[in-house]
Short mmCIF file of C-alpha atoms in Angstrom, two decimals:
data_model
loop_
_atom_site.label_atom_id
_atom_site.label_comp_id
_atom_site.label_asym_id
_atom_site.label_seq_id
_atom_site.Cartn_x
_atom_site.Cartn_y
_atom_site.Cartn_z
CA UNK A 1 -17.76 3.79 12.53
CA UNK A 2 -18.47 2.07 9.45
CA UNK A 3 -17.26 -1.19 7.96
CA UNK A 4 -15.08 0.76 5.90
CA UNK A 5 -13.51 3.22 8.20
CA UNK A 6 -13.09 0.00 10.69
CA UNK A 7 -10.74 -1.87 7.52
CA UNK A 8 -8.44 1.46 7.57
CA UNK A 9 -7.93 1.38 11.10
CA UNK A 10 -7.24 -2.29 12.08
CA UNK A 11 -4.68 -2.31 9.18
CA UNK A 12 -2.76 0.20 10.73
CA UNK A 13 -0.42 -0.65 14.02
CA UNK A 14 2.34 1.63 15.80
CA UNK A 15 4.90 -1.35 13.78
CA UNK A 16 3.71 0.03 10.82
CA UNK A 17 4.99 3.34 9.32
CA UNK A 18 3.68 4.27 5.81
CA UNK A 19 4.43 7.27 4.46
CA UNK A 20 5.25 8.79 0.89
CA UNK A 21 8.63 10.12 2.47
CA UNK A 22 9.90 6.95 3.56
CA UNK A 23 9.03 5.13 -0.15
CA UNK A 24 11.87 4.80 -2.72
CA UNK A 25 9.91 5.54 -5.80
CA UNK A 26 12.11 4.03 -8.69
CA UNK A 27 10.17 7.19 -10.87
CA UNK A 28 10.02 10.75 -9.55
CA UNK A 29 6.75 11.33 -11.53
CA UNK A 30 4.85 8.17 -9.92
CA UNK A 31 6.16 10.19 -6.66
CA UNK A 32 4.74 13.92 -7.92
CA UNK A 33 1.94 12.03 -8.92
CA UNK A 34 0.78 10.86 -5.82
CA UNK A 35 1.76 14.17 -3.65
CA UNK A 36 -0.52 15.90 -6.33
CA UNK A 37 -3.58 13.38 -5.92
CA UNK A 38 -3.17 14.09 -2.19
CA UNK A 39 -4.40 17.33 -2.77
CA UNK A 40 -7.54 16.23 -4.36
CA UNK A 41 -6.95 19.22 -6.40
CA UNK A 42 -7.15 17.99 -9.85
CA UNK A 43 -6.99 14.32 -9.97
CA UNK A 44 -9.68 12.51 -9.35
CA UNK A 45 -8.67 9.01 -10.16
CA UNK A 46 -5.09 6.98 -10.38
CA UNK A 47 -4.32 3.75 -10.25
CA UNK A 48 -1.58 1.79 -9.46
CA UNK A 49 -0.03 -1.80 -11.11
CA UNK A 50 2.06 -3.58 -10.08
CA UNK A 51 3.82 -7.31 -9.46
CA UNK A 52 3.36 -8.21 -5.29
CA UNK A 53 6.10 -6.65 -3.33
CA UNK A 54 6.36 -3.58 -5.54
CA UNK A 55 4.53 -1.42 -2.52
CA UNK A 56 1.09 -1.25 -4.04
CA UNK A 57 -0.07 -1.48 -0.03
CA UNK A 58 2.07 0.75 1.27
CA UNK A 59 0.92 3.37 -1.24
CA UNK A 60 -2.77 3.49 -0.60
CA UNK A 61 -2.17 3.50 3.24
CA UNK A 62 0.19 6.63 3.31
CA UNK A 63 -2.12 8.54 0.79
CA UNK A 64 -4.98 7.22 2.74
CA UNK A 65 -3.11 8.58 6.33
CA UNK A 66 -1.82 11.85 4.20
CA UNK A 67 -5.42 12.52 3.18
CA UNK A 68 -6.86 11.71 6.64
CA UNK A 69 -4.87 14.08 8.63
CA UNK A 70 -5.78 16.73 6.25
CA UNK A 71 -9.51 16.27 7.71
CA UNK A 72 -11.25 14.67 4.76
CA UNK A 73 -12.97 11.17 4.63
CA UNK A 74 -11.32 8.56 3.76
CA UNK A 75 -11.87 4.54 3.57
CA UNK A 76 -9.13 2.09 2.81
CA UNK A 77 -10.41 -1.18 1.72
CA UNK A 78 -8.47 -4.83 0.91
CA UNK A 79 -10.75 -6.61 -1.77
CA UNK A 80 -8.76 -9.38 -0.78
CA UNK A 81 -9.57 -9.58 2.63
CA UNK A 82 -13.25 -8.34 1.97
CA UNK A 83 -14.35 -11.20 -0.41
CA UNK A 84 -13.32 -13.68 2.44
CA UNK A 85 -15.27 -11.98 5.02
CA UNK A 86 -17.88 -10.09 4.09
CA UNK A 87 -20.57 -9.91 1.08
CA UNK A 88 -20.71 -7.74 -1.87
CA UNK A 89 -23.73 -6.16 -0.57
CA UNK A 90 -20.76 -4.59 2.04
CA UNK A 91 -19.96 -1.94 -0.38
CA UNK A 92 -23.34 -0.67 -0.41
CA UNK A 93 -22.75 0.66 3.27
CA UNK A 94 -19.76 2.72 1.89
CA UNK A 95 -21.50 6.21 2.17
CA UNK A 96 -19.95 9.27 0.61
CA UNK A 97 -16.18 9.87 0.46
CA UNK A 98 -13.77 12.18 -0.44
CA UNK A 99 -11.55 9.46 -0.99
CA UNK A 100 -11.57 5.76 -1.44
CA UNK A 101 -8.30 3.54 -1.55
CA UNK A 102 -9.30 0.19 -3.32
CA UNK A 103 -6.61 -2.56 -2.62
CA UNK A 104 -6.56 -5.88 -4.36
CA UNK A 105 -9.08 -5.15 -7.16
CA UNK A 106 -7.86 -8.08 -8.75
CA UNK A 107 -9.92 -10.38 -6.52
CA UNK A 108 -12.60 -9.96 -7.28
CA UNK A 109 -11.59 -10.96 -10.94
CA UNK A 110 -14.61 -13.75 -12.40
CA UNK A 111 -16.66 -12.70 -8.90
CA UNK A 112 -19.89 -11.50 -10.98
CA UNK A 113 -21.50 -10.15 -7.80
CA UNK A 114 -18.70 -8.72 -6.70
CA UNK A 115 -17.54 -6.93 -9.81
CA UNK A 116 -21.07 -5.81 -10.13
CA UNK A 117 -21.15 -4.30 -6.49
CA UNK A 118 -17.64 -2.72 -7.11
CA UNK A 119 -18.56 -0.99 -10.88
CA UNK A 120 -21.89 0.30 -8.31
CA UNK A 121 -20.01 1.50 -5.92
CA UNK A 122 -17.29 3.56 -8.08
CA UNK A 123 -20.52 5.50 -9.45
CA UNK A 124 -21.66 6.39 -6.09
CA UNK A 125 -18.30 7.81 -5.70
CA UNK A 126 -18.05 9.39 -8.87
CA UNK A 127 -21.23 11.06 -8.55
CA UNK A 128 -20.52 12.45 -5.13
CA UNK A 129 -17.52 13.84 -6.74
CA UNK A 130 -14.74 11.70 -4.60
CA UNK A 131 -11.77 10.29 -5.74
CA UNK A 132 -10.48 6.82 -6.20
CA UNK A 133 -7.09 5.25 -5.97
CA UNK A 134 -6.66 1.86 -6.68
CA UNK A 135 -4.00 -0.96 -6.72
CA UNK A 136 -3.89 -4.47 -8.81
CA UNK A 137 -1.45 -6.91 -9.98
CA UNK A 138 -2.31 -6.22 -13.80
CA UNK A 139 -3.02 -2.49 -15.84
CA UNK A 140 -6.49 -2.37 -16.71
CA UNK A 141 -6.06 -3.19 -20.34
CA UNK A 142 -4.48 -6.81 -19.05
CA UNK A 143 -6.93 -6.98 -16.17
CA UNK A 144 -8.89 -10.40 -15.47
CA UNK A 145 -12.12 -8.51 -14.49
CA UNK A 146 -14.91 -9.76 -16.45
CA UNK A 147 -17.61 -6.95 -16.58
CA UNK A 148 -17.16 -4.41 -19.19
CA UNK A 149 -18.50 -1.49 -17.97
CA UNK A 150 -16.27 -2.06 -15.00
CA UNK A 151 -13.00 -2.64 -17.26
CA UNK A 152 -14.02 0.48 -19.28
CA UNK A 153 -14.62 2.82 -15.94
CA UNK A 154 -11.18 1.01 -14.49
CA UNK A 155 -9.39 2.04 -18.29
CA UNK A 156 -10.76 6.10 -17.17
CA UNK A 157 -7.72 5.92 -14.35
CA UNK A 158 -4.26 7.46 -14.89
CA UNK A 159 -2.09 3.93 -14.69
CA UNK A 160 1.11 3.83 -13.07
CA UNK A 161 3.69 0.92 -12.97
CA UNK A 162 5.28 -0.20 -9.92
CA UNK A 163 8.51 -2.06 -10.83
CA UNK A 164 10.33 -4.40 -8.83
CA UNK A 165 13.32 -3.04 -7.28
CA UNK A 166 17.11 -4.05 -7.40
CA UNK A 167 19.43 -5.43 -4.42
CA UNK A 168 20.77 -1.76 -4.17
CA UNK A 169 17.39 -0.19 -4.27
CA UNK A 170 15.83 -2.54 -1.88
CA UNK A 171 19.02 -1.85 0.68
CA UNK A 172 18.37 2.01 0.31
CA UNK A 173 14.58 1.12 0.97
CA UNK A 174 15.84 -0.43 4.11
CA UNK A 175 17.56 2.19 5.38
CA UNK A 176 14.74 4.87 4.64
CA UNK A 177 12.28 2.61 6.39
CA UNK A 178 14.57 2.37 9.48
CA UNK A 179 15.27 6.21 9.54
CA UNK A 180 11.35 6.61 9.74
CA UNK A 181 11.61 4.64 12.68
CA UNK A 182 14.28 6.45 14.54
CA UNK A 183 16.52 3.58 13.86
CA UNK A 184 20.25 3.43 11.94
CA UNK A 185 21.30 0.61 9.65
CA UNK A 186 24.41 0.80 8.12
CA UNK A 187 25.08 -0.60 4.40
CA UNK A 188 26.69 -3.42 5.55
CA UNK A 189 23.59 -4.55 7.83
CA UNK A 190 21.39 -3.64 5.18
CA UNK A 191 23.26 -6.20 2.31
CA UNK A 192 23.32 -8.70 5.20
CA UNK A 193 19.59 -8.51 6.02
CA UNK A 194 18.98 -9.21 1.98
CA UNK A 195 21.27 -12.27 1.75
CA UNK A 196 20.15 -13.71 5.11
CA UNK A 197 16.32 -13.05 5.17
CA UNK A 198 14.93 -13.12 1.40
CA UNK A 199 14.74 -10.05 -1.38
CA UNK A 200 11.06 -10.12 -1.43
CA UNK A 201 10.48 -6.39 0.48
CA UNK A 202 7.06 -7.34 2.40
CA UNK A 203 8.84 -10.06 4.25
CA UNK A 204 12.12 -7.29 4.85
CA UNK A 205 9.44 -5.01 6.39
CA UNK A 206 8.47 -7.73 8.29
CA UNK A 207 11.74 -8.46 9.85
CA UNK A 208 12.54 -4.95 10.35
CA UNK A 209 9.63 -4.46 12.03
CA UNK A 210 10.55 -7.03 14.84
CA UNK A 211 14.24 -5.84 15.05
CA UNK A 212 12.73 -2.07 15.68
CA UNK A 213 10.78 -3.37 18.89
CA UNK A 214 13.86 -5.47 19.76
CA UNK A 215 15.94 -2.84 19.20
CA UNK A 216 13.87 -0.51 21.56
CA UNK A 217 13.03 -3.01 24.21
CA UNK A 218 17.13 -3.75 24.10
CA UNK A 219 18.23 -0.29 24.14
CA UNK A 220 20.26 -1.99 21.03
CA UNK A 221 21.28 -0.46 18.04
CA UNK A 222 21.06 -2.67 14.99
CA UNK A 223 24.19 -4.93 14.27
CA UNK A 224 24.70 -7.48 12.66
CA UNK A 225 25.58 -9.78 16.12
CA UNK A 226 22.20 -8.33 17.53
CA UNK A 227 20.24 -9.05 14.76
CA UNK A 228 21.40 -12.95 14.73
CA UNK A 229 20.45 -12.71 18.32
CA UNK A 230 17.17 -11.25 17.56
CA UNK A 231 15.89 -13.59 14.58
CA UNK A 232 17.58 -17.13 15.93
CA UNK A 233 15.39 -16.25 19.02
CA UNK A 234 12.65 -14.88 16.80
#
């Protein structure tokens, strides 16, 4: 197994559950989109903007998963964890693909070896006719990357924006997430969960992910006097 197809695998753990079915897309055609790229029919390269906590992650990973189970090749990387651990000369091991999911591209920003390996590396893909999904704080045209042959292949990808979501949306996120995990929240624990543990939705996945192995270890379904049990003991 390569470097590549080890990232994919050590990101994933039986806590976390990412799917396109349990994702509240704020825009039905960012949601057709993505179903569509999964069939690496006819598009060949997206790419996804967004502020942190829009669910940039948690996009790649269930298109990466969706693409996997349908028996193609796939590698999953986090150029955010890769600059602090490996070399750019680590993309060079990346062999052929039928997909690779790019997370983080904007760390490599003003990294001229790294933005060098990267441009590289999305020509090995392009010649070997994968595709290429990526995710970054800023749309290409506001991007901080440096090369310009890289900025002008990154400008070739269909751009979607991620938005941030609103108290409501974020509560009917919750719920979603906790039906793909066999669990029920009500409304009421939802709103609680946002004014007691933070809006920002990484840090809610977080929390829901230690109330679902409380939950089952408890035999417990989720109220709100169990979950003050749960996180003052947490």
């Amino acid at each position: 197994m390569s470097l590549a197809e080890t990232q994919l695998t050590l990101r994933l753990s039986p806590q976390e559950i990412y799917r396109l079915d349990n994702f509240l897309f704020a825009k039905q055609e960012t949601k057709q989109a993505l179903q569509a790229f999964c069939q690496l029919a006819e598009l060949d390269f997206l790419y996804l903007a967004g502020d942190s906590g829009t669910g940039k992650t948690h996009l790649l990973i269930a298109c990466a998963e969706t693409v996997q189970q349908m028996g193609y090749r796939v590698i999953y990387l986090s150029l955010s964890e890769l600059v602090k651990t490996a070399a750019p000369a680590a993309l060079q091991a990346i062999e052929q693909a039928d997909l690779l999911c790019l997370d983080d591209i904007d760390a490599i920003a003003g990294l001229p070896e790294w933005e060098e390996a990267v441009f590289h590396c999305f020509n090995r893909l392009h010649d070997a006719k994968g595709r290429l999904l990526v995710a970054a704080q800023q749309t290409p045209a506001n991007s901080s990357i440096q090369l310009p042959d890289l900025r002008s292949r990154l400008a070739t990808g269909l751009v979607y924006q991620l938005v941030m979501m609103t108290d409501e949306q974020k509560q009917q996120a919750l719920v979603l997430q906790a039906q793909s995990r066999g669990l029920t929240i009500t409304t009421e624990v939802a709103q609680y969960l946002l004014r007691h543990y933070g809006r920002d939705m990484p840090a809610l996945m977080t929390v829901l992910q230690q109330l679902d192995k409380a939950s089952l270890q408890a035999k417990r379904k989720l109220t709100i006097p169990f979950i003050r049990q749960v996180l003052a003991n947490g």
